[in-house]
Coordinates of C-alpha atoms in Angstrom, one line a residue:
Chain T
M1 CA 34.2 -19.5 -71.2
S2 CA 32.6 -17.6 -74.0
S3 CA 30.9 -15.1 -71.8
S4 CA 33.6 -14.7 -69.2
Q5 CA 34.5 -11.3 -70.6
V6 CA 31.7 -9.8 -68.5
W7 CA 33.2 -11.0 -65.4
S8 CA 36.1 -9.4 -63.7
E9 CA 38.0 -10.9 -60.9
D10 CA 38.4 -8.7 -58.0
S11 CA 40.8 -9.6 -55.2
G12 CA 39.4 -7.2 -52.6
H13 CA 41.6 -5.6 -50.0
D14 CA 40.1 -7.9 -47.5
G15 CA 41.5 -10.8 -49.3
N16 CA 38.2 -12.2 -50.3
V17 CA 38.3 -13.4 -53.9
H18 CA 34.9 -13.0 -55.5
A19 CA 33.4 -12.2 -58.9
T20 CA 31.6 -9.0 -59.5
R21 CA 29.9 -8.0 -62.7
K22 CA 29.6 -4.6 -64.1
Y23 CA 26.1 -4.3 -63.1
A24 CA 23.3 -2.4 -64.7
P25 CA 19.8 -2.9 -63.1
S26 CA 18.1 -5.4 -65.3
P27 CA 14.7 -4.5 -66.7
R28 CA 14.1 -8.2 -67.3
R29 CA 13.7 -9.2 -63.7
G30 CA 10.8 -11.5 -63.4
E31 CA 10.6 -12.5 -67.1
G32 CA 11.5 -16.0 -66.3
W33 CA 8.9 -16.4 -63.6
G34 CA 6.0 -17.8 -65.6
E35 CA 8.1 -20.0 -67.7
G36 CA 8.0 -23.0 -65.4
L37 CA 10.2 -25.5 -67.0
G38 CA 11.5 -23.1 -69.6
W39 CA 15.0 -22.2 -68.8
P40 CA 16.2 -22.3 -72.4
C41 CA 19.2 -24.4 -71.3
P42 CA 21.0 -24.5 -68.0
P43 CA 23.8 -22.0 -68.4
L44 CA 26.3 -24.6 -67.1
H45 CA 26.0 -26.4 -70.5
Q46 CA 26.5 -23.2 -72.3
G47 CA 29.9 -22.8 -70.8
T48 CA 28.9 -19.7 -68.9
F49 CA 29.5 -21.6 -65.6
C50 CA 31.5 -19.3 -63.5
S51 CA 32.4 -18.9 -59.9
D52 CA 35.1 -17.5 -57.8
F53 CA 36.4 -21.0 -57.3
T54 CA 36.5 -21.9 -61.0
Q55 CA 38.2 -18.6 -61.8
K56 CA 41.0 -19.5 -59.5
H57 CA 41.2 -22.9 -61.0
S58 CA 40.6 -22.0 -64.5
S59 CA 42.2 -25.1 -65.9
S60 CA 39.4 -27.2 -64.5
A61 CA 36.7 -24.6 -65.2
R62 CA 34.6 -27.0 -67.2
R63 CA 34.9 -29.9 -64.9
P64 CA 32.2 -30.4 -62.3
L65 CA 33.3 -29.4 -58.9
T66 CA 31.2 -32.0 -57.2
P67 CA 31.2 -35.6 -58.3
T68 CA 27.7 -36.6 -59.2
L69 CA 26.1 -39.9 -59.6
S70 CA 25.6 -39.6 -63.3
P71 CA 26.5 -42.9 -64.9
K72 CA 29.0 -41.3 -67.1
G73 CA 30.1 -38.6 -64.7
R74 CA 31.7 -40.6 -62.0
G75 CA 35.3 -41.5 -62.6
S76 CA 35.2 -40.2 -66.1
D77 CA 36.4 -36.9 -67.6
I78 CA 33.1 -36.1 -69.2
P79 CA 31.4 -33.2 -67.5
A80 CA 28.3 -34.3 -65.8
M81 CA 27.0 -31.3 -64.0
N82 CA 23.5 -32.5 -63.3
Y83 CA 22.4 -29.5 -61.3
N84 CA 19.5 -27.5 -62.7
F85 CA 20.0 -23.8 -62.8
A86 CA 20.1 -22.6 -59.1
F87 CA 20.2 -26.1 -57.8
L88 CA 16.4 -26.7 -57.4
D89 CA 14.4 -28.4 -60.2
E90 CA 11.9 -26.2 -62.0
D91 CA 8.8 -27.9 -60.4
T92 CA 10.1 -27.1 -57.0
K93 CA 10.9 -23.5 -58.0
R94 CA 7.4 -23.1 -59.4
M95 CA 5.9 -24.4 -56.1
L96 CA 8.1 -21.9 -54.2
R97 CA 7.1 -19.1 -56.5
R98 CA 3.4 -19.9 -56.1
A99 CA 3.8 -19.9 -52.3
L100 CA 5.8 -16.6 -52.5
L101 CA 3.0 -15.0 -54.6
K102 CA 0.5 -16.0 -52.0
A103 CA 2.7 -14.8 -49.2
V104 CA 3.1 -11.4 -50.9
A105 CA -0.7 -11.2 -51.4
I106 CA -1.3 -11.8 -47.7
P107 CA 1.4 -9.8 -45.9
G108 CA 2.7 -11.5 -42.8
Y109 CA 0.7 -14.7 -43.3
Q110 CA 2.7 -17.9 -43.0
V111 CA 2.3 -20.0 -46.2
P112 CA 3.1 -23.7 -45.9
F113 CA 5.4 -25.0 -48.6
G114 CA 7.1 -28.3 -49.5
S115 CA 10.5 -27.6 -48.1
R116 CA 13.3 -29.6 -49.8
E117 CA 16.4 -31.2 -48.5
M118 CA 19.2 -28.7 -49.2
P119 CA 22.9 -29.4 -49.1
L120 CA 23.3 -27.6 -45.7
P121 CA 21.9 -28.4 -42.3
Y122 CA 18.6 -27.1 -40.9
G123 CA 19.3 -23.9 -39.0
W124 CA 21.9 -22.8 -41.5
G125 CA 19.5 -21.1 -43.9
T126 CA 17.7 -23.9 -45.8
G127 CA 14.6 -21.7 -46.0
G128 CA 16.4 -18.6 -47.2
I129 CA 18.4 -20.6 -49.7
Q130 CA 15.3 -22.1 -51.3
V131 CA 13.6 -18.7 -51.6
T132 CA 16.8 -17.4 -53.2
A133 CA 17.0 -20.3 -55.6
A134 CA 13.4 -19.7 -56.7
L135 CA 14.1 -16.0 -57.3
L136 CA 17.5 -16.0 -59.0
G137 CA 17.7 -15.2 -62.6
P138 CA 20.9 -15.2 -64.7
D139 CA 21.2 -11.4 -64.5
D140 CA 20.9 -11.2 -60.7
V141 CA 23.6 -10.0 -58.5
L142 CA 23.6 -11.8 -55.2
K143 CA 24.8 -10.6 -51.8
V144 CA 24.7 -12.9 -48.7
I145 CA 25.3 -11.6 -45.2
D146 CA 25.4 -13.4 -41.9
Q147 CA 25.1 -11.2 -38.8
G148 CA 25.8 -8.2 -41.1
A149 CA 29.1 -9.6 -42.3
D150 CA 29.9 -10.8 -45.8
D151 CA 32.9 -12.9 -44.8
T152 CA 31.5 -15.3 -42.2
T153 CA 31.2 -19.0 -43.0
N154 CA 27.5 -19.1 -43.6
A155 CA 27.6 -16.1 -46.0
V156 CA 30.7 -17.2 -47.9
N157 CA 29.3 -20.7 -48.4
I158 CA 25.9 -19.7 -49.6
R159 CA 27.3 -17.1 -51.9
R160 CA 29.8 -19.6 -53.3
F161 CA 27.0 -22.2 -53.6
F162 CA 24.9 -19.9 -55.9
A163 CA 27.9 -18.8 -57.8
R164 CA 28.6 -22.4 -58.5
V165 CA 25.1 -23.8 -59.2
A166 CA 23.6 -20.7 -60.9
G167 CA 26.7 -18.9 -62.2
V168 CA 25.3 -15.6 -61.0
A169 CA 27.4 -12.6 -60.1
T170 CA 28.0 -12.0 -56.5
T171 CA 28.9 -8.9 -54.6
E172 CA 29.6 -7.6 -51.2
H173 CA 28.2 -4.1 -51.9
T174 CA 24.6 -3.7 -50.8
A175 CA 24.0 -1.0 -53.5
D176 CA 25.1 -3.4 -56.3
A177 CA 23.0 -6.4 -55.3
T178 CA 19.6 -7.2 -56.7
L179 CA 19.0 -10.0 -54.3
I180 CA 20.3 -10.1 -50.7
Q181 CA 20.0 -13.2 -48.6
T182 CA 20.5 -12.3 -44.9
R183 CA 20.7 -13.9 -41.6
H184 CA 20.1 -11.7 -38.5
R185 CA 20.5 -8.3 -40.0
I186 CA 19.1 -5.8 -42.5
P187 CA 21.9 -3.8 -44.2
E188 CA 22.6 -0.3 -43.0
T189 CA 22.6 1.0 -46.5
S190 CA 19.0 1.9 -47.5
L191 CA 17.4 -0.6 -49.9
R192 CA 15.7 0.2 -53.2
E193 CA 12.6 -0.9 -55.0
D194 CA 14.6 -3.1 -57.4
Q195 CA 16.1 -5.1 -54.5
I196 CA 14.8 -8.1 -52.7
L197 CA 15.8 -9.1 -49.2
V198 CA 15.5 -12.8 -48.3
F199 CA 15.6 -13.7 -44.6
Q200 CA 16.6 -17.0 -43.1
V201 CA 14.1 -17.8 -40.4
P202 CA 14.5 -20.5 -37.7
E203 CA 11.1 -20.1 -36.0
P204 CA 8.4 -18.4 -38.1
E205 CA 5.8 -18.5 -35.3
P206 CA 6.1 -15.6 -32.9
L207 CA 3.6 -17.1 -30.5
R208 CA 5.4 -20.5 -30.3
T209 CA 7.1 -19.9 -27.0
L210 CA 3.7 -19.2 -25.4
E211 CA 1.5 -21.6 -27.3
P212 CA 3.1 -24.9 -28.4
R213 CA 0.1 -26.2 -30.3
E214 CA 0.2 -25.4 -34.0
A215 CA -3.5 -25.8 -34.4
E216 CA -4.1 -23.2 -31.7
T217 CA -1.6 -20.7 -33.0
R218 CA -3.2 -20.9 -36.5
T219 CA -6.6 -20.3 -34.9
L220 CA -5.2 -17.3 -33.0
H221 CA -3.8 -15.9 -36.3
A222 CA -7.1 -16.6 -38.1
L223 CA -9.0 -14.6 -35.4
A224 CA -6.3 -12.0 -35.0
D225 CA -6.3 -12.9 -31.3
Y226 CA -2.9 -11.5 -30.3
G227 CA -3.3 -10.6 -26.6
L228 CA -1.0 -13.5 -25.8
M229 CA 2.0 -11.7 -27.4
H230 CA 1.7 -8.9 -24.9
V231 CA 1.9 -11.5 -22.1
K232 CA 5.5 -12.0 -23.2
L233 CA 6.3 -8.3 -23.3
Y234 CA 4.6 -7.9 -19.9
E235 CA 6.8 -10.6 -18.5
D236 CA 9.9 -8.7 -19.8
I237 CA 9.0 -5.5 -18.1
A238 CA 8.0 -7.3 -14.9
Q239 CA 11.3 -9.1 -14.8
Y240 CA 13.8 -6.6 -16.2
G241 CA 12.0 -3.3 -15.9
H242 CA 12.0 -2.7 -19.6
I243 CA 11.1 -4.8 -22.7
A244 CA 14.2 -6.9 -22.8
T245 CA 13.4 -8.7 -26.0
S246 CA 16.2 -7.5 -28.2
Y247 CA 16.0 -9.6 -31.3
D248 CA 13.1 -11.4 -33.1
Y249 CA 11.0 -8.6 -31.8
P250 CA 7.3 -9.3 -32.8
V251 CA 5.7 -7.0 -35.4
L252 CA 2.2 -6.5 -36.7
V253 CA 2.3 -6.4 -40.5
D254 CA -0.3 -4.3 -42.3
G255 CA -2.3 -4.1 -39.1
R256 CA -3.3 -7.7 -39.4
F257 CA -0.8 -10.5 -39.0
L258 CA 1.5 -10.9 -36.0
T259 CA 4.8 -11.8 -37.6
S260 CA 8.3 -12.8 -36.5
P261 CA 10.9 -10.5 -38.2
S262 CA 13.4 -13.4 -37.9
P263 CA 16.1 -13.0 -35.4
I264 CA 17.2 -9.5 -36.5
P265 CA 18.0 -7.1 -33.7
K266 CA 15.1 -4.8 -32.9
F267 CA 17.4 -2.1 -34.1
D268 CA 16.4 -3.2 -37.6
N269 CA 12.7 -3.3 -37.0
P270 CA 12.1 0.3 -38.0
K271 CA 13.8 -0.4 -41.4
M272 CA 11.0 -2.8 -42.2
D273 CA 8.3 -0.2 -41.9
H274 CA 7.4 1.0 -45.4
S275 CA 10.5 -0.5 -46.9
P276 CA 10.8 0.1 -50.6
A277 CA 12.4 -3.4 -51.0
L278 CA 10.4 -6.6 -51.0
M279 CA 11.2 -8.7 -48.0
L280 CA 10.7 -12.5 -48.1
F281 CA 11.1 -14.9 -45.3
G282 CA 11.9 -18.6 -45.6
A283 CA 11.8 -21.2 -42.7
G284 CA 13.1 -24.5 -44.2
R285 CA 12.7 -26.7 -41.2
E286 CA 9.3 -25.3 -40.3
K287 CA 8.3 -25.3 -44.0
R288 CA 6.8 -21.8 -43.9
L289 CA 7.2 -18.8 -46.2
Y290 CA 6.0 -15.3 -45.5
A291 CA 6.5 -11.8 -47.0
I292 CA 6.4 -8.2 -46.2
P293 CA 5.6 -6.4 -49.6
P294 CA 7.2 -3.0 -50.3
Y295 CA 5.7 0.0 -48.6
T296 CA 3.8 -2.1 -46.0
R297 CA 3.1 -0.8 -42.5
V298 CA 5.1 -2.8 -40.0
E299 CA 4.5 -1.9 -36.3
S300 CA 6.6 -3.2 -33.4
L301 CA 4.4 -4.2 -30.5
A302 CA 4.7 -2.3 -27.3
F303 CA 2.8 -0.9 -24.3
E304 CA 1.4 2.7 -24.2
D305 CA 3.7 3.5 -21.2
H306 CA 6.6 1.4 -22.4
P307 CA 7.0 2.3 -26.1
F308 CA 9.1 0.5 -28.6
E309 CA 12.8 1.5 -28.5
I310 CA 15.8 0.4 -30.4
Q311 CA 19.3 -0.3 -29.0
R312 CA 21.6 2.6 -28.5
W313 CA 25.4 2.6 -27.8
E314 CA 27.6 5.0 -25.9
H315 CA 30.4 4.1 -28.4
Q316 CA 31.0 4.7 -32.0
C317 CA 32.5 2.2 -34.4
E318 CA 36.2 2.1 -33.8
L319 CA 36.9 1.4 -37.4
C320 CA 34.8 3.9 -39.3
G321 CA 33.5 6.1 -36.5
S322 CA 29.8 5.6 -37.3
G323 CA 27.5 6.6 -34.5
E324 CA 24.2 5.4 -36.1
S325 CA 25.0 1.8 -37.1
Y326 CA 24.4 -1.4 -35.2
L327 CA 27.6 -2.2 -33.2
D328 CA 29.1 -5.5 -32.3
E329 CA 31.1 -5.7 -29.1
V330 CA 34.3 -7.7 -29.9
V331 CA 36.7 -9.1 -27.3
V332 CA 40.1 -8.5 -28.8
D333 CA 42.5 -10.1 -26.3
D334 CA 42.5 -12.4 -23.3
R335 CA 42.6 -9.5 -20.9
G336 CA 39.1 -8.5 -21.6
T337 CA 39.8 -5.6 -23.9
R338 CA 36.8 -4.8 -26.1
M339 CA 36.1 -2.8 -29.1
F340 CA 32.9 -1.8 -30.8
V341 CA 32.7 -2.2 -34.5
C342 CA 29.9 -2.0 -37.1
S343 CA 28.2 -5.4 -37.6
D344 CA 27.6 -4.4 -41.3
T345 CA 31.0 -5.0 -42.8
D346 CA 30.1 -3.5 -46.2
F347 CA 28.8 -0.3 -44.6
C348 CA 31.9 0.0 -42.4
G349 CA 34.3 -0.8 -45.3
Q350 CA 32.7 1.8 -47.6
R351 CA 32.8 4.5 -44.9
R352 CA 36.5 3.8 -44.4
A353 CA 37.1 3.8 -48.1
E354 CA 35.3 7.2 -48.4
A355 CA 37.3 8.6 -45.5
Q356 CA 40.6 7.6 -47.2
A357 CA 39.6 9.0 -50.6
Chain U
M1 CA -36.5 -10.8 -14.8
S2 CA -35.3 -12.4 -18.0
A3 CA -33.0 -15.3 -17.9
L4 CA -29.3 -15.2 -18.9
L5 CA -29.0 -18.7 -20.0
Q6 CA -31.6 -21.1 -21.3
V7 CA -30.8 -24.8 -21.7
R8 CA -33.4 -27.0 -23.4
G9 CA -33.3 -30.7 -23.8
L10 CA -29.5 -30.8 -23.9
S11 CA -27.9 -34.2 -24.6
R12 CA -24.3 -35.2 -25.1
H13 CA -23.5 -38.7 -26.1
Y14 CA -20.1 -40.3 -26.4
G15 CA -20.9 -42.8 -29.1
Q16 CA -23.4 -45.2 -27.5
R17 CA -22.5 -44.0 -24.1
I18 CA -24.6 -41.2 -22.5
G19 CA -22.7 -38.2 -21.2
C20 CA -25.8 -36.2 -20.2
E21 CA -29.3 -36.7 -21.4
D22 CA -32.2 -34.2 -21.8
V23 CA -31.2 -31.5 -19.4
S24 CA -33.2 -28.3 -19.2
F25 CA -32.8 -25.3 -16.9
D26 CA -32.8 -21.5 -16.9
L27 CA -30.1 -19.4 -15.2
H28 CA -30.9 -15.9 -14.1
P29 CA -28.4 -13.0 -13.6
G30 CA -26.8 -13.1 -10.2
E31 CA -27.8 -16.7 -9.6
L32 CA -25.5 -19.5 -8.6
L33 CA -26.7 -23.0 -9.7
C34 CA -25.0 -26.0 -8.3
V35 CA -24.9 -29.3 -10.1
V36 CA -24.3 -32.2 -7.7
G37 CA -23.9 -35.9 -8.2
E38 CA -21.4 -38.7 -7.9
S39 CA -18.4 -39.2 -10.1
G40 CA -19.4 -40.1 -13.7
S41 CA -22.9 -38.7 -13.4
G42 CA -22.4 -36.4 -16.3
K43 CA -21.8 -33.1 -14.4
S44 CA -18.6 -32.1 -16.2
T45 CA -20.0 -33.1 -19.5
L46 CA -23.1 -31.0 -18.9
L47 CA -20.9 -28.0 -17.9
N48 CA -18.6 -28.3 -20.9
T49 CA -21.5 -28.7 -23.3
V50 CA -23.3 -25.7 -21.8
A51 CA -20.1 -23.7 -22.1
A52 CA -19.9 -24.6 -25.8
Q53 CA -16.6 -26.5 -25.3
L54 CA -18.3 -29.7 -26.4
A55 CA -20.8 -29.9 -29.2
P56 CA -24.3 -31.1 -28.0
T57 CA -25.8 -34.3 -29.6
A58 CA -29.3 -32.8 -29.2
G59 CA -31.0 -29.8 -27.7
N60 CA -29.9 -26.2 -27.5
V61 CA -28.4 -23.6 -25.3
R62 CA -29.3 -19.9 -25.6
Y63 CA -27.4 -17.1 -24.0
R64 CA -28.5 -13.4 -23.6
Q65 CA -25.6 -11.1 -24.4
R66 CA -24.9 -7.7 -22.7
D67 CA -26.8 -6.0 -25.5
G68 CA -29.9 -8.1 -24.7
K69 CA -29.7 -10.2 -27.9
W70 CA -30.1 -13.9 -27.6
L71 CA -27.3 -16.1 -29.0
E72 CA -27.9 -19.7 -30.1
L73 CA -24.6 -21.3 -28.9
G74 CA -24.9 -24.3 -31.2
A75 CA -24.8 -22.0 -34.2
L76 CA -21.9 -19.9 -33.0
S77 CA -18.8 -19.5 -35.1
E78 CA -15.4 -20.2 -33.5
A79 CA -14.6 -16.5 -33.5
D80 CA -17.8 -15.6 -31.7
R81 CA -17.4 -18.5 -29.2
R82 CA -13.9 -17.3 -28.3
R83 CA -15.1 -13.7 -28.1
L84 CA -17.8 -14.8 -25.6
A85 CA -15.4 -16.9 -23.6
R86 CA -13.0 -13.9 -23.5
E87 CA -15.4 -11.1 -22.9
E88 CA -18.5 -12.4 -21.1
W89 CA -17.7 -15.7 -19.6
G90 CA -15.1 -17.3 -17.3
F91 CA -14.2 -20.9 -16.7
V92 CA -12.6 -22.1 -13.5
T93 CA -11.1 -25.6 -13.8
Q94 CA -10.7 -28.2 -11.1
N95 CA -7.0 -28.4 -11.5
P96 CA -5.6 -24.8 -11.4
R97 CA -2.7 -25.9 -13.5
D98 CA -5.1 -26.4 -16.4
G99 CA -6.4 -22.9 -16.1
L100 CA -3.2 -21.1 -15.4
R101 CA -0.3 -20.2 -17.6
L102 CA 2.4 -21.7 -15.5
N103 CA 5.5 -20.3 -17.3
V104 CA 4.6 -16.7 -16.7
S105 CA 4.3 -14.7 -13.5
A106 CA 1.1 -14.4 -11.3
G107 CA 0.7 -10.8 -12.5
A108 CA 0.8 -11.8 -16.2
N109 CA -1.7 -14.6 -15.5
V110 CA -4.2 -12.1 -14.0
A111 CA -3.5 -9.5 -16.7
E112 CA -3.7 -11.9 -19.7
R113 CA -7.4 -11.6 -20.2
L114 CA -7.2 -7.8 -20.0
M115 CA -4.5 -7.8 -22.6
A116 CA -6.7 -10.0 -24.8
L117 CA -9.4 -7.4 -24.5
G118 CA -6.9 -4.8 -25.8
M119 CA -5.6 -3.1 -22.7
R120 CA -2.1 -1.9 -23.6
N121 CA -1.1 0.2 -20.6
Y122 CA 1.5 -1.6 -18.4
G123 CA 1.0 0.6 -15.3
Q124 CA -2.8 0.1 -15.3
L125 CA -2.5 -3.7 -15.9
R126 CA -0.1 -3.9 -13.0
D127 CA -2.4 -1.9 -10.7
I128 CA -5.4 -4.1 -11.6
A129 CA -3.4 -7.3 -11.2
R130 CA -2.2 -6.1 -7.7
S131 CA -5.7 -5.2 -6.5
W132 CA -7.1 -8.6 -7.7
L133 CA -4.3 -10.5 -6.0
E134 CA -5.3 -8.7 -2.8
R135 CA -9.0 -9.5 -3.4
V136 CA -8.2 -13.2 -3.6
E137 CA -5.9 -12.9 -0.5
I138 CA -2.6 -13.4 -2.2
D139 CA 0.2 -11.1 -1.0
A140 CA 0.6 -8.4 -3.7
T141 CA 4.4 -8.6 -3.3
R142 CA 4.2 -12.0 -5.0
I143 CA 2.9 -10.5 -8.3
D144 CA 6.2 -11.4 -10.1
D145 CA 6.5 -14.9 -8.7
A146 CA 5.7 -17.9 -10.9
P147 CA 2.5 -19.8 -10.0
T148 CA 4.5 -23.0 -9.8
G149 CA 5.9 -21.7 -6.5
F150 CA 2.3 -21.2 -5.1
S151 CA 0.5 -23.7 -2.9
G152 CA -2.5 -25.5 -4.4
G153 CA -5.0 -23.2 -2.6
M154 CA -3.1 -20.1 -3.8
Q155 CA -3.1 -21.4 -7.4
Q156 CA -6.8 -21.9 -7.2
R157 CA -7.3 -18.4 -5.9
L158 CA -5.0 -17.1 -8.6
Q159 CA -7.1 -18.9 -11.2
I160 CA -10.2 -17.3 -9.7
A161 CA -8.6 -13.8 -9.9
R162 CA -7.5 -14.5 -13.5
T163 CA -11.0 -15.5 -14.5
L164 CA -12.9 -12.7 -12.7
V165 CA -10.6 -9.8 -13.6
T166 CA -12.6 -9.0 -16.7
Q167 CA -15.8 -9.0 -14.7
P168 CA -17.5 -11.7 -16.7
R169 CA -21.3 -12.1 -16.5
L170 CA -21.3 -15.8 -16.4
V171 CA -18.8 -18.1 -14.8
F172 CA -18.5 -21.9 -15.2
M173 CA -16.8 -23.7 -12.3
D174 CA -15.8 -27.3 -12.4
E175 CA -15.2 -28.5 -8.8
P176 CA -13.0 -25.5 -7.9
T177 CA -12.5 -26.8 -4.3
A178 CA -11.9 -30.4 -5.0
G179 CA -8.5 -31.7 -4.0
L180 CA -7.9 -28.9 -1.4
D181 CA -7.9 -29.5 2.3
V182 CA -10.9 -28.4 4.3
S183 CA -9.5 -25.2 5.7
V184 CA -8.4 -24.0 2.3
Q185 CA -11.7 -25.0 0.8
A186 CA -13.5 -23.0 3.4
R187 CA -11.5 -19.9 2.5
I188 CA -12.0 -20.3 -1.2
L189 CA -15.8 -20.8 -0.7
D190 CA -15.9 -17.8 1.5
L191 CA -14.1 -15.8 -1.2
L192 CA -16.3 -17.1 -3.9
R193 CA -19.4 -16.2 -2.0
R194 CA -18.2 -12.7 -1.4
L195 CA -17.1 -12.2 -5.0
V196 CA -20.3 -13.6 -6.5
N197 CA -22.3 -11.2 -4.3
E198 CA -20.0 -8.2 -5.0
L199 CA -20.0 -8.7 -8.8
G200 CA -23.5 -10.0 -9.2
L201 CA -22.2 -13.0 -11.2
A202 CA -24.2 -15.7 -12.5
A203 CA -22.5 -19.1 -12.2
V204 CA -22.9 -22.7 -12.8
M205 CA -20.8 -24.8 -10.4
V206 CA -20.2 -28.5 -10.6
T207 CA -19.4 -30.2 -7.3
H208 CA -19.8 -33.5 -5.6
D209 CA -19.7 -31.8 -2.2
L210 CA -23.1 -31.0 -0.8
A211 CA -21.7 -28.6 1.7
V212 CA -20.5 -26.5 -1.1
A213 CA -24.0 -26.4 -2.6
R214 CA -25.4 -25.6 0.8
L215 CA -23.1 -22.7 1.3
L216 CA -23.1 -21.1 -2.1
A217 CA -26.1 -22.0 -4.2
A218 CA -29.7 -20.9 -4.1
R219 CA -30.7 -23.7 -6.5
T220 CA -29.3 -27.2 -6.9
M221 CA -29.6 -29.8 -9.6
V222 CA -29.0 -33.5 -8.8
M223 CA -27.7 -35.7 -11.5
Q224 CA -27.4 -39.5 -11.8
G225 CA -26.4 -41.5 -14.8
G226 CA -26.4 -38.4 -17.1
R227 CA -30.0 -37.4 -16.1
V228 CA -31.3 -34.8 -13.8
V229 CA -33.2 -36.6 -11.1
E230 CA -34.2 -33.7 -8.9
T231 CA -34.0 -29.9 -9.0
G232 CA -35.1 -27.2 -6.7
L233 CA -34.0 -24.8 -3.9
T234 CA -30.9 -26.0 -2.3
D235 CA -32.3 -26.1 1.2
Q236 CA -35.4 -27.9 0.1
I237 CA -33.3 -30.6 -1.7
L238 CA -30.9 -31.1 1.1
D239 CA -33.4 -31.1 3.9
D240 CA -36.3 -32.9 2.2
P241 CA -34.9 -35.0 -0.6
Q242 CA -37.6 -36.7 -2.7
H243 CA -35.7 -38.9 -5.1
P244 CA -34.2 -42.0 -3.7
Y245 CA -30.8 -41.2 -5.1
T246 CA -30.8 -37.7 -3.5
Q247 CA -31.8 -39.3 -0.3
L248 CA -28.9 -41.6 -0.5
L249 CA -26.6 -38.8 -1.4
V250 CA -27.7 -36.6 1.5
S251 CA -27.6 -39.5 4.0
S252 CA -24.1 -40.5 3.0
V253 CA -22.6 -37.2 4.0
L254 CA -20.4 -37.7 7.0
T255 CA -21.4 -35.6 10.0
T256 CA -19.1 -35.0 12.9

């Protein structure tokens, strides 16, 4: 573990063991992009392999954690970690990067790509995880959130997965991360230009519930014929008296492409408009990528007399007292007692830490 | 008066089989043309080809736009074809379930074409939808009901409202009253006659029912085996048929 000095183990107050690196924004981001097959050598073979798991089990730090089918690896003591850096092979990553470049060039347009089998089921973030794998460099610091929380199953496992197969540093602090993979939320902390947000998308086609034919939805996109989307909003108002769509609220990107923001609450839609951070969307099962480049206009659809509105609460977070964050309602006992807490655990934790200091 | 639609030598073949062959006619603004003939005579093929939903094998169709320019429909791009279908034309199908969006309410069905044209004011959409439901004799309180709960006749009237709400200049109708019982047919025909007069629509209507032609159309075209066998004023054709097939058709109408 020659380079393990740069890592420090941090057993956080929440009991989550994870590695953080003393992070300085890397000016080298992107240098590896054009290299195709050219990672000098997978870091695993250099002994830089490092994860929260191996740190805890340092005696077996050089042994592969997953038995592989290498002829020598199985049943022998010879390390046979056959994963490429960040799991995917370099050809696949190149294919993904090309698709991502196209997606960035045409904001909101769904680019087809050859989605791979990933070691997690469809619906758990196979699209997001492939985008992350294509973007990760050895100097990246990864944060993964699920419904705003860093400590849920999906988030913990994807974070651990990349710590294992790429040896990158992970963090729970939004400000420290260079790459944030997210499911269902955008962090409350404002993002910066040197950060990338990767969304997991179950259904990239916002028109799908109204138009099941893929050929037809593609034609509608090509002709920017989006009257249909308002039929859905009309139905909402007719049935509920207001636009009841509360998540996956359709947006128009750069005045051109109707786009699904993934199932984030509409509370987060305004954060997408002119965001300094690049936002990338991956739908693994549907095999589509799309992007919202930095500082792009993102409008949420609405009617003139029923304008777009975000959720509001009469409560404040009962842990940190925040009145402007997205709140989860949590049932805390079997008598129906409820409490409202921030869905963004990092935001909430930092506010509590500041209040204590 | 200049024509709205010019059809010249239009043919549509399905491989070796003839759908319709060498059909020519003009349609003028405010005119309702009926195409009659038995099942399989090529009426619907002709209608779909004229409406640019099928590509013609030979011949051409020209349409004069609102701004007076003539459009060659065969050379139309998909974008222009859809724009025409959205802004200037309407299409009423035989089975209202094909023309309606069944998983949204009646009001949304009527308002959809308006939203496609860019109207974004919910209150206005609502008012227009309500007034159109009343025009086609559907109780306006049913505006938020799903069309699946409507009777066949109501569904057909809803489809008519949905098609006419944008005040198209030209409407294609494919047997709009087939499959409905006689009293419901009578109401829909009455409604269509009134709306066609009020809005000054031009329409091409396909039917196998000569009574429909008699009631609505000034001019009628009789088709057999994909070809037009007789064309002329409706009363003339029905009262003094010249072609043997037309004579057969007229004589086979049941009279009570």
